[in-house]
Every structure is written in C-alpha cells, then in structure tokens.
Amino acid sequence: MTENKRIAADTLGMEAAEMRRLGYKLVDMVVERHLHRNHEPAIQIGQPQDLLAALGGELPEYPLDADESLELLAQVALAHQQHGDHPRYFARVPGPGSFAALLGEWLGVGFNTIAASWGGGSGPATLETVVTGWLAQLLRLPTHTEGVILSGGSIANLNAFMVARHETGTGVAYLTDQTHASLKRNLQHMGLPDSHIRILPSDADYRMDMHTLRAAIAGDRQAGLMPMMVVASAGTTNTGAVDPLVEIAALCREQGLWFHVDGAYGAPAALTAQGQRYLAGMELADSLVLDPHKWLFQPYDAGVCLITRPSALERCFAMYPEYLRDAQGQAQQVVNFGNRSLELTRRSRAVKLWMSLRTYGVARFREAIQYGIELAELAEKVLHEQPDVWEVVTPAQIGIICFALRHAEPGEHARRAQTLADSGFACLTSTQLRGREVLRLCTLNPLTTETDIRETLARLAAYPLPARIV
Ligand SMILES: Cc1ncc(COP(=O)(O)O)c(C=O)c1O
C-alpha cells in the first residue's frame, strides 16, 4: 500500500484544479440555460433508439472526457424532458424551481449531507425542524405541528396515511373522484381492501359533497364498518377545486375521524390573502401535505408531510436497533428524522428550502404565488374575449383553469395540445371532467407573461397549428 503524499480532494482521484474547472463550467451551463430557456422547447420527447445511441454504448472501463460527458448530458439527456420551469410549461403541475433553492441543493449534495439521525446529522436535522416549523407557521397550523420532508406528494401522503392509521386504527377512508390517483394507490398498497376505500362522487363544482360524505359514513357505521379518515383536497389536480374544508373538519371532529388534507400543489396559495380565503379550514387538518417542488419554487424533489399530533410520526415509524443507538441523541429536543418515515439514510431536502426562504424572504414567495393565481384569471379573461371559440368549463381556481373549444371533435383537444407541445412553443395537457375532454392550464411560473398566455391560447385556437417554431 502506497502512502498518499498529497492531500487528495476527490475520493476517486480528480485533481482539485480540475474539480474547480468542471464545477465552474457546470455553474455557467446552468445559468446559461436559465437565461435562454424561454427560447428552448417547453418539452422534448426523444426516440428510444436515438437516445440510446447517444447515451449508451460500451461500459467505460477507462476514463472518457468529462467535458464531453457534461455536454452530452445537457444537450441530449437533460434536454429530453418536460421543462417544468419553462415559462410556457402549463401541463400537469409545473415545477418552477428558483436559483437560491438550487444553490442550497448543490451545497447539500456537495457536503454529502445526511439527515437520518441526530448523532449522524444534527445540523441537517435542525434545518429540517426549522423549515417544517416555518412551513407550519406559514400555513397557520398549530405550533406543535411536526413534519418530515420526503420525495413528493405521493410519498408524503402515504406517510400521513400510515400515521393516521397508526393513531386511529384501521377503517374506511373517504376520497372523491377528484382525489389524486396516487392517494387511492397508497391506500391499496397499505393493504386496505377496496371496500374500505370509498371514492365519493364530487358535486357540480368537483368538490367533496357533504351530504354524500355524511351518508357514506352513516352507511358504513350501519354496516358495521369503522370509518377512519376523510381525505380532502386543497386544490385538485384537475380543476384546482378545494373541498369544503371547514365543514369536513367539523364533521371529522363530530365523528372522531382523522382529517387529512392533500395540498400537494394548492397549499402554498395560503401564503396569499386570496388563497387564504379559498383554503380556509386547511389549518384544522390532523395531517397536511404540500409539495415545495410544485408551488414553492424548489427543484425536484420535496414533498412535506405535516402532522399536528405531537410525536405521532415517531409513534408510527421509530425504531431503536442496537446498531443505531449511538447515533440517536439523548437530549429532549433532538429529532431523528429516520424515525419519521420509512426512509433511514436520506439526504437533506431542507437545505434548499432554508436557503431560498432566507434568500428571497416570504414576501417574494407570496408575490410570486399571487402572480400565478392571477395568470389563470387572466387566461379566463382571454378565453371570455372569444366566446364563439372557447368555453370556460371550470373557472380559474388557484392557478388552474379548464376550458374547451365550442366545436371540438372527439380527441381534438388532446391532438391540439400534442401539436402545440411538438412545436416546442408551449406544453399543456387535456383532461377529462365527467367524461368530457377539456384543456387545462396550470399557471404557477412567475416568469410567464401575459403574451405567453395570449399566444398559447391563440396558437391552440388556430387550425392547422403552425409548424415547429423553436
Ligand atoms: C393534488 C396532488 N396530490 C398528489 C400529487 C402527487 O405528487 P408527486 O407527483 O409529487 O408524488 C399531485 C401531483 O401532481 C397532486 O397534484
């Protein structure tokens, strides 16, 4: 074994000067992309054989050129995706990450940050405690609220459901036909039989219907089943509708049920006065989920599970094996985040949130979220300007609007959305509301302009659509 004479910077031997050169180059590449993304396609889907030919090949036994690899990554692999931070990406739920959040993410990864135990990561654990506390405060949840930051809405909702079942015992969960599909999947994979997953028809505004909910709970009790939890949406993915949260909270209290709110995309709207009115009652939740990688300007991934019952997360997930005993701190306030979900070894997703909240301040977040709400309202106004062409199917609701062509053939909305996406100009999706195909815009990006909205709608209305434009 040879003695290392120099201080090695890189585990596998890259020289410090080369680390700096490539690192600075990478920063430049990312900033350039941010400067020019407006002129790049909002989405790009490749052909499997082309992508494999460019990115595959022989397993490299010996070094290949790192500059070339970075270029290949940027120009081919990372170019071929939905660009959720593009100003004209309106599909599904955009992900307009901010640069200060990216800095936090990079620094966290650069320090190989771990947020599993207090003994193994007291700094990152403190960041996560601070950030989940700040989020709870922003959403006006009780001061004793506790949280954990996971990979996204699907997993954060699963985490909350597991806690709910652990606290209340198993039973029937109530959802609507507008609840995000991953929530039903979560319940199924937790082992709930279909008879315990009650999908209720939503009302005319695609919200949970209180009469239907009451009747379902009463019917289940009569049939000898045990109602467990009501799953409300604070912004459905389809239309942005918010379930009647105050009424559901009261019913849950009266019936002794767990009140869960899925605010994966919509909850951050509560930072604004307009959103607060719309989301009234969300603060009464036993558990609440929000995705900072949607409307809190964070790069993927981050989904927060907040629980308002002290220590309920640990009651559900804590484990104390002998080989982790030294890592778990003894003091009263310490949190072992590996005891708040099924993740043990986990990176710190709090670094980026902490960094961006400090760098921009909440006022900037609030302003940017309000702008997203107003963009959907602007789209509604523009659609109303052409009543012969467009029908507004559901109004602008916290950044989402659904609309349809007056005279559309079956499949035409999806075809037009696809043609527009293929052109690279903008990306939006079609969806189905009670079997009717509609178009949908989700307008969360503070970089989107009025011209972007007007031009996207004009191009959608024009037929045949213009050929590829970027
Ligand atoms: C309301 C809602 N809940 C849950 C999810 C799932 O979140 P994720 O894709 O981060 O797992 C989404 C995703 O769009 C959503 O809109």
Coordinates of C-alpha atoms and ligand atoms in Angstrom, one line a residue:
M1 CA 0.0 0.0 0.0
T2 CA 1.5 3.3 -1.0
E3 CA 1.4 6.3 1.3
N4 CA -0.6 9.3 -0.1
K5 CA 1.8 12.2 -0.3
R6 CA -0.6 14.9 -1.4
I7 CA -4.0 15.8 0.2
A8 CA -6.4 14.2 -2.2
A9 CA -9.5 16.3 -2.9
D10 CA -11.6 13.8 -4.7
T11 CA -12.4 10.3 -3.5
L12 CA -11.5 8.8 -6.9
G13 CA -8.6 11.0 -7.7
M14 CA -9.7 14.0 -9.6
E15 CA -7.3 16.9 -9.1
A16 CA -8.6 20.0 -7.2
A17 CA -7.9 22.3 -10.2
E18 CA -9.9 20.1 -12.5
M19 CA -12.7 19.9 -9.9
R20 CA -12.9 23.7 -9.9
R21 CA -12.7 24.0 -13.7
L22 CA -15.6 21.5 -14.2
G23 CA -17.6 22.9 -11.3
Y24 CA -17.4 26.5 -12.6
K25 CA -18.2 25.2 -16.1
L26 CA -21.3 23.4 -14.7
V27 CA -22.5 26.6 -13.0
D28 CA -22.1 28.5 -16.2
M29 CA -24.0 25.9 -18.1
V30 CA -26.9 26.0 -15.7
V31 CA -27.1 29.9 -15.6
E32 CA -26.9 29.9 -19.4
R33 CA -29.8 27.5 -19.5
H34 CA -31.8 29.7 -17.1
L35 CA -31.1 32.7 -19.3
H36 CA -32.2 31.0 -22.5
R37 CA -34.9 28.6 -21.5
N38 CA -37.6 30.9 -22.9
H39 CA -36.2 30.1 -26.4
E40 CA -36.0 26.4 -25.9
P41 CA -38.8 23.9 -26.2
A42 CA -41.1 23.6 -23.2
I43 CA -41.0 19.8 -23.7
Q44 CA -38.9 17.4 -25.8
I45 CA -39.6 13.7 -26.1
G46 CA -36.9 11.6 -27.9
Q47 CA -37.0 8.4 -29.8
P48 CA -35.7 5.4 -27.7
Q49 CA -33.2 4.3 -30.4
D50 CA -31.7 7.8 -30.8
L51 CA -31.4 8.4 -27.1
L52 CA -29.8 5.0 -26.6
A53 CA -27.4 5.6 -29.5
A54 CA -26.3 8.9 -28.0
L55 CA -26.1 7.9 -24.3
G56 CA -25.4 4.2 -24.3
G57 CA -22.5 2.3 -25.8
E58 CA -19.9 0.2 -24.2
L59 CA -19.5 0.2 -20.4
P60 CA -16.5 2.6 -20.0
E61 CA -13.6 0.7 -18.4
Y62 CA -11.3 3.7 -18.7
P63 CA -11.9 7.5 -18.4
L64 CA -13.8 9.3 -21.0
D65 CA -13.7 13.1 -21.5
A66 CA -15.6 14.8 -18.6
D67 CA -16.3 18.0 -20.7
E68 CA -17.8 15.8 -23.4
S69 CA -19.9 13.9 -20.9
L70 CA -21.3 17.2 -19.4
E71 CA -22.2 18.4 -22.9
L72 CA -23.9 15.2 -23.8
L73 CA -25.8 15.3 -20.5
A74 CA -27.0 18.9 -21.1
Q75 CA -27.7 18.6 -24.9
V76 CA -29.2 15.1 -25.1
A77 CA -30.2 13.5 -21.8
L78 CA -31.4 16.6 -19.9
A79 CA -32.8 18.3 -22.9
H80 CA -35.3 15.5 -23.5
Q81 CA -37.8 16.0 -20.7
Q82 CA -40.7 18.2 -19.7
H83 CA -39.1 21.5 -18.7
G84 CA -41.4 22.2 -15.7
D85 CA -39.6 25.6 -15.1
H86 CA -40.2 26.8 -18.7
P87 CA -42.4 29.9 -18.7
R88 CA -44.9 28.2 -21.1
Y89 CA -45.0 24.8 -19.4
F90 CA -48.6 24.6 -18.2
A91 CA -49.1 20.9 -18.1
R92 CA -49.8 18.7 -15.1
V93 CA -48.2 20.7 -12.3
P94 CA -45.2 22.9 -13.3
G95 CA -42.0 22.9 -11.2
P96 CA -40.6 26.4 -11.4
G97 CA -37.5 25.9 -9.2
S98 CA -35.6 29.0 -8.1
F99 CA -31.9 29.5 -8.2
A100 CA -31.3 30.1 -4.4
A101 CA -33.0 26.8 -3.8
L102 CA -30.7 25.2 -6.4
L103 CA -27.7 26.6 -4.5
G104 CA -29.0 25.0 -1.3
E105 CA -29.5 21.7 -3.1
W106 CA -26.0 21.8 -4.6
L107 CA -24.3 22.7 -1.4
G108 CA -26.2 19.9 0.5
V109 CA -25.1 17.4 -2.1
G110 CA -21.6 18.8 -2.2
F111 CA -21.3 18.2 1.6
N112 CA -22.8 14.7 1.1
T113 CA -25.4 15.8 3.6
I114 CA -27.3 13.1 5.6
A115 CA -30.5 13.8 7.6
A116 CA -31.2 10.4 9.2
S117 CA -30.2 10.7 12.9
W118 CA -29.3 13.4 15.3
G119 CA -25.9 11.8 16.0
G120 CA -25.2 11.5 12.3
G121 CA -26.6 14.8 11.2
S122 CA -27.6 17.3 13.9
G123 CA -27.1 20.3 11.6
P124 CA -29.3 19.0 8.8
A125 CA -31.9 17.7 11.4
T126 CA -32.1 21.2 12.8
L127 CA -32.6 22.7 9.3
E128 CA -35.5 20.2 8.8
T129 CA -37.0 21.1 12.2
V130 CA -36.7 24.8 11.4
V131 CA -38.1 24.6 7.8
T132 CA -41.0 22.3 8.7
G133 CA -41.8 24.8 11.6
W134 CA -41.7 27.7 9.2
L135 CA -44.0 26.0 6.7
A136 CA -46.4 25.1 9.5
Q137 CA -46.4 28.7 10.6
L138 CA -47.0 29.9 7.0
L139 CA -50.0 27.6 6.7
R140 CA -51.3 28.6 10.2
L141 CA -51.1 25.1 11.6
P142 CA -50.7 24.7 15.4
T143 CA -47.3 25.5 16.9
H144 CA -46.8 21.9 18.0
T145 CA -47.1 20.6 14.4
E146 CA -44.2 18.3 13.3
G147 CA -43.1 17.3 9.9
V148 CA -40.7 15.5 7.6
I149 CA -39.7 16.3 4.1
L150 CA -40.0 13.4 1.6
S151 CA -39.7 13.0 -2.1
G152 CA -43.1 14.3 -3.2
G153 CA -46.8 14.3 -2.8
S154 CA -47.3 10.6 -3.4
I155 CA -44.9 9.5 -0.6
A156 CA -45.8 12.3 1.8
N157 CA -49.5 11.4 1.6
L158 CA -48.6 7.7 2.1
N159 CA -46.6 8.8 5.2
A160 CA -49.6 10.7 6.6
F161 CA -52.0 7.8 5.9
M162 CA -49.7 5.4 7.8
V163 CA -49.6 7.8 10.8
A164 CA -53.4 8.3 10.6
R165 CA -54.0 4.5 10.7
H166 CA -51.5 4.0 13.5
E167 CA -53.2 6.7 15.6
T168 CA -56.8 5.7 14.9
G169 CA -56.8 2.0 14.0
T170 CA -57.7 0.8 10.5
G171 CA -61.0 1.5 8.9
V172 CA -62.6 3.2 5.9
A173 CA -61.1 6.2 4.1
Y174 CA -63.2 8.7 2.2
L175 CA -61.9 10.3 -1.0
T176 CA -63.7 11.8 -4.1
D177 CA -63.5 11.0 -7.8
Q178 CA -61.2 14.1 -8.0
T179 CA -58.6 13.0 -5.4
H180 CA -55.2 12.5 -6.9
A181 CA -54.9 8.9 -8.1
S182 CA -51.7 8.2 -6.1
L183 CA -53.7 8.5 -2.9
K184 CA -56.0 5.6 -3.7
R185 CA -52.9 3.7 -4.8
N186 CA -51.3 4.5 -1.4
L187 CA -54.3 3.1 0.5
Q188 CA -54.4 0.0 -1.7
H189 CA -50.8 -0.7 -1.0
M190 CA -51.2 -0.1 2.7
G191 CA -53.5 -3.2 2.5
L192 CA -56.9 -1.5 2.7
P193 CA -59.5 -3.6 0.8
D194 CA -61.5 -1.8 -1.9
S195 CA -64.5 -1.9 0.4
H196 CA -62.5 0.4 2.8
I197 CA -61.6 3.0 0.1
R198 CA -64.7 5.0 -0.5
I199 CA -64.5 7.1 -3.7
L200 CA -67.4 9.5 -3.5
P201 CA -68.9 11.3 -6.5
S202 CA -67.9 15.0 -6.3
D203 CA -70.5 17.8 -6.6
A204 CA -71.2 20.0 -9.6
D205 CA -68.1 22.1 -8.8
Y206 CA -65.9 19.0 -8.4
R207 CA -65.7 19.3 -4.6
M208 CA -66.5 16.8 -1.9
D209 CA -70.3 16.8 -1.3
M210 CA -71.1 17.0 2.4
H211 CA -74.4 15.1 2.1
T212 CA -72.8 12.3 0.2
L213 CA -70.0 12.1 2.7
R214 CA -72.3 12.1 5.7
A215 CA -74.5 9.4 4.1
A216 CA -71.4 7.3 3.3
I217 CA -70.1 7.5 6.9
A218 CA -73.5 6.7 8.4
G219 CA -74.0 3.8 5.9
D220 CA -70.6 2.3 6.8
R221 CA -71.3 2.5 10.5
Q222 CA -74.6 0.8 10.0
A223 CA -72.9 -2.0 8.0
G224 CA -70.5 -2.5 11.0
L225 CA -67.5 -0.9 9.3
M226 CA -65.2 1.6 11.1
P227 CA -64.8 5.0 9.4
M228 CA -61.2 6.1 9.8
M229 CA -60.2 9.2 7.8
V230 CA -61.5 11.8 5.4
V231 CA -59.1 12.8 2.7
A232 CA -59.8 16.3 1.4
S233 CA -58.1 18.1 -1.4
A234 CA -56.8 21.6 -1.1
G235 CA -56.6 22.1 -4.8
T236 CA -57.4 19.1 -7.0
T237 CA -55.1 18.4 -9.9
N238 CA -57.8 18.5 -12.5
T239 CA -59.5 21.8 -11.7
G240 CA -57.9 23.4 -8.6
A241 CA -61.2 22.9 -6.7
V242 CA -60.9 22.9 -2.9
D243 CA -63.1 20.6 -0.8
P244 CA -65.3 22.3 1.9
L245 CA -62.5 22.1 4.5
V246 CA -64.3 23.9 7.4
E247 CA -67.3 21.6 7.1
I248 CA -65.2 18.4 6.7
A249 CA -63.1 19.4 9.7
A250 CA -66.3 19.8 11.8
L251 CA -67.7 16.5 10.6
C252 CA -64.4 14.8 11.4
R253 CA -64.4 16.2 14.9
E254 CA -68.0 15.2 15.5
Q255 CA -67.4 11.7 14.2
G256 CA -63.9 11.2 15.7
L257 CA -62.3 10.8 12.3
W258 CA -58.8 11.8 11.1
F259 CA -58.9 14.9 8.9
H260 CA -56.2 14.7 6.1
V261 CA -55.7 17.4 3.6
D262 CA -53.8 16.9 0.4
G263 CA -52.5 20.3 -0.5
A264 CA -49.6 19.0 -2.7
Y265 CA -50.0 21.6 -5.3
G266 CA -52.5 24.0 -3.8
A267 CA -51.5 24.6 -0.1
P268 CA -48.9 27.3 -0.8
A269 CA -51.7 29.5 -2.1
A270 CA -52.5 30.1 1.6
L271 CA -49.5 32.4 1.7
T272 CA -51.6 35.0 -0.1
A273 CA -54.8 36.7 1.2
Q274 CA -56.8 35.5 -1.7
G275 CA -55.6 31.9 -1.3
Q276 CA -56.1 32.0 2.5
R277 CA -59.8 32.7 2.0
Y278 CA -60.1 30.0 -0.6
L279 CA -58.3 27.4 1.6
A280 CA -60.0 28.3 4.9
G281 CA -60.1 25.3 7.2
M282 CA -56.9 23.8 5.9
E283 CA -55.3 24.8 9.2
L284 CA -57.7 22.4 11.1
A285 CA -56.1 19.3 9.5
D286 CA -54.7 16.5 11.5
S287 CA -52.3 15.9 8.6
L288 CA -51.4 18.1 5.7
V289 CA -49.2 17.5 2.6
L290 CA -47.6 20.1 0.4
D291 CA -45.0 19.8 -2.4
P292 CA -42.4 22.6 -2.4
H293 CA -41.3 21.2 -5.8
K294 CA -44.6 22.5 -7.2
W295 CA -45.5 25.9 -5.9
L296 CA -42.7 26.8 -3.5
F297 CA -40.1 27.2 -6.2
Q298 CA -37.9 24.3 -5.3
P299 CA -36.1 21.9 -7.7
Y300 CA -37.2 18.2 -7.5
D301 CA -37.8 16.7 -5.1
A302 CA -39.6 17.7 -2.0
G303 CA -42.9 16.7 -0.5
V304 CA -43.7 17.7 3.1
C305 CA -45.8 15.7 5.5
L306 CA -47.0 17.8 8.4
I307 CA -48.8 16.1 11.4
T308 CA -50.5 18.2 14.1
R309 CA -50.4 15.4 16.8
P310 CA -47.2 15.7 18.8
S311 CA -44.9 12.6 18.5
A312 CA -47.4 10.7 16.2
L313 CA -44.7 10.4 13.5
E314 CA -42.3 8.7 15.9
R315 CA -45.1 6.5 17.3
C316 CA -45.6 5.2 13.8
F317 CA -42.1 4.9 12.5
A318 CA -39.5 5.0 15.3
M319 CA -37.1 2.0 15.6
Y320 CA -34.3 1.6 18.1
P321 CA -32.0 -1.2 16.9
E322 CA -28.7 -1.7 18.9
Y323 CA -26.5 -0.5 15.9
L324 CA -28.3 2.9 15.7
R325 CA -28.3 3.5 19.5
D326 CA -25.1 5.7 19.4
A327 CA -26.5 7.8 16.6
Q328 CA -29.7 8.8 18.3
G329 CA -29.2 11.8 20.6
Q330 CA -30.2 11.8 24.2
A331 CA -31.3 15.4 24.7
Q332 CA -35.0 16.3 24.9
Q333 CA -35.5 18.3 21.7
V334 CA -33.4 16.2 19.3
V335 CA -35.2 14.8 16.2
N336 CA -34.1 11.6 14.4
F337 CA -35.7 12.1 11.0
G338 CA -35.1 8.5 10.2
N339 CA -37.8 7.9 12.8
R340 CA -40.4 10.0 10.9
S341 CA -40.9 7.9 7.8
L342 CA -39.7 4.7 6.1
E343 CA -36.6 6.5 4.9
L344 CA -33.5 5.9 7.1
T345 CA -30.5 7.1 5.0
R346 CA -31.8 10.2 3.5
R347 CA -30.4 13.4 2.0
S348 CA -31.4 16.7 3.4
R349 CA -34.2 18.3 1.4
A350 CA -34.4 21.1 4.0
V351 CA -31.2 22.8 2.8
K352 CA -32.7 24.2 -0.4
L353 CA -35.9 25.4 1.4
W354 CA -33.9 27.0 4.2
M355 CA -31.6 28.7 1.7
S356 CA -34.4 30.0 -0.6
L357 CA -36.7 31.2 2.2
R358 CA -33.8 33.2 3.6
T359 CA -32.5 34.5 0.3
Y360 CA -35.8 35.7 -1.1
G361 CA -37.9 36.1 2.0
V362 CA -41.5 35.0 2.3
A363 CA -42.8 38.3 0.8
R364 CA -41.2 37.4 -2.5
F365 CA -42.8 33.9 -2.4
R366 CA -46.2 35.4 -1.6
E367 CA -45.9 37.8 -4.5
A368 CA -44.9 35.1 -6.9
I369 CA -47.7 32.8 -5.8
Q370 CA -50.3 35.6 -6.2
Y371 CA -49.0 36.2 -9.7
G372 CA -49.6 32.6 -10.6
I373 CA -53.2 32.9 -9.2
E374 CA -53.7 36.0 -11.4
L375 CA -52.3 34.4 -14.5
A376 CA -55.0 31.7 -14.5
E377 CA -57.6 34.6 -14.0
L378 CA -56.0 36.4 -17.0
A379 CA -56.4 33.2 -19.1
E380 CA -60.0 33.1 -18.1
K381 CA -60.5 36.7 -19.2
V382 CA -58.8 36.0 -22.6
L383 CA -61.0 32.9 -23.2
H384 CA -64.1 35.0 -22.5
E385 CA -62.9 37.5 -25.1
Q386 CA -63.6 34.8 -27.8
P387 CA -66.9 33.3 -26.7
D388 CA -67.5 31.8 -30.2
V389 CA -64.3 29.9 -29.9
W390 CA -63.9 29.0 -26.3
E391 CA -66.0 27.8 -23.4
V392 CA -64.7 28.1 -19.8
V393 CA -65.5 24.8 -18.2
T394 CA -64.2 25.4 -14.7
P395 CA -63.2 28.9 -13.6
A396 CA -59.6 30.0 -12.7
Q397 CA -59.0 28.4 -9.2
I398 CA -55.6 28.9 -7.5
G399 CA -53.6 28.7 -10.7
I400 CA -55.7 26.2 -12.8
I401 CA -58.3 26.7 -15.4
C402 CA -60.1 24.2 -17.7
F403 CA -61.7 25.1 -21.0
A404 CA -62.9 23.7 -24.3
L405 CA -63.4 24.6 -27.9
R406 CA -67.0 25.2 -28.7
H407 CA -67.0 22.9 -31.6
A408 CA -64.5 20.1 -30.9
E409 CA -64.4 16.7 -32.4
P410 CA -63.6 13.7 -30.2
G411 CA -59.9 13.7 -29.4
E412 CA -59.3 17.2 -30.8
H413 CA -58.2 18.8 -27.6
A414 CA -55.6 16.2 -26.9
R415 CA -54.4 16.5 -30.6
R416 CA -54.1 20.3 -30.4
A417 CA -52.3 20.1 -27.1
Q418 CA -49.9 17.5 -28.6
T419 CA -49.3 19.6 -31.8
L420 CA -48.5 22.6 -29.6
A421 CA -46.1 20.6 -27.5
D422 CA -44.5 19.1 -30.6
S423 CA -44.0 22.7 -31.9
G424 CA -42.0 23.4 -28.7
F425 CA -43.7 26.7 -28.1
A426 CA -45.8 25.6 -25.0
C427 CA -46.9 22.5 -23.2
L428 CA -50.3 21.9 -21.7
T429 CA -52.5 18.8 -21.2
S430 CA -56.0 17.7 -21.8
T431 CA -58.0 16.0 -19.1
Q432 CA -61.5 14.6 -18.7
L433 CA -64.2 16.1 -16.5
R434 CA -67.2 13.8 -16.1
G435 CA -66.2 12.1 -19.4
R436 CA -65.8 15.4 -21.2
E437 CA -62.5 16.1 -22.7
V438 CA -61.2 19.6 -21.8
L439 CA -57.9 21.5 -22.0
R440 CA -56.2 22.7 -18.8
L441 CA -53.6 25.3 -18.0
C442 CA -51.7 25.3 -14.7
T443 CA -50.0 28.7 -14.3
L444 CA -47.5 28.5 -11.4
N445 CA -44.5 30.1 -13.0
P446 CA -43.7 33.7 -12.1
L447 CA -41.7 34.0 -15.4
T448 CA -44.9 33.5 -17.5
T449 CA -46.0 36.7 -19.2
E450 CA -49.4 37.9 -20.4
T451 CA -48.1 37.5 -24.0
D452 CA -47.2 33.9 -23.2
I453 CA -50.8 33.2 -22.1
R454 CA -52.4 35.1 -25.1
E455 CA -50.0 33.5 -27.7
T456 CA -50.5 30.0 -26.3
L457 CA -54.3 30.3 -26.5
A458 CA -54.1 31.9 -29.9
R459 CA -52.0 29.0 -31.2
L460 CA -54.3 26.5 -29.7
A461 CA -57.3 28.1 -31.4
A462 CA -55.5 28.4 -34.8
Y463 CA -56.0 25.5 -37.1
P464 CA -54.0 24.0 -38.6
L465 CA -51.4 24.8 -36.0
P466 CA -48.2 26.4 -37.0
A467 CA -45.2 24.1 -37.6
R468 CA -42.4 23.8 -35.2
I469 CA -41.3 27.2 -34.0
V470 CA -38.3 26.7 -31.8
Ligands
LIG1 C1 -53.1 17.2 -5.6 C2 -51.9 16.3 -5.8 N1 -51.6 15.3 -4.9 C3 -50.6 14.5 -5.0 C4 -49.8 14.5 -6.1 C5 -48.6 13.6 -6.3 O1 -47.4 14.3 -6.1 P1 -46.0 13.8 -6.6 O2 -46.1 13.7 -8.1 O3 -45.0 14.8 -6.1 O4 -45.8 12.4 -6.0 C6 -50.0 15.5 -7.1 C7 -49.2 15.6 -8.3 O5 -49.4 16.4 -9.2 C8 -51.1 16.4 -6.9 O6 -51.4 17.4 -7.8

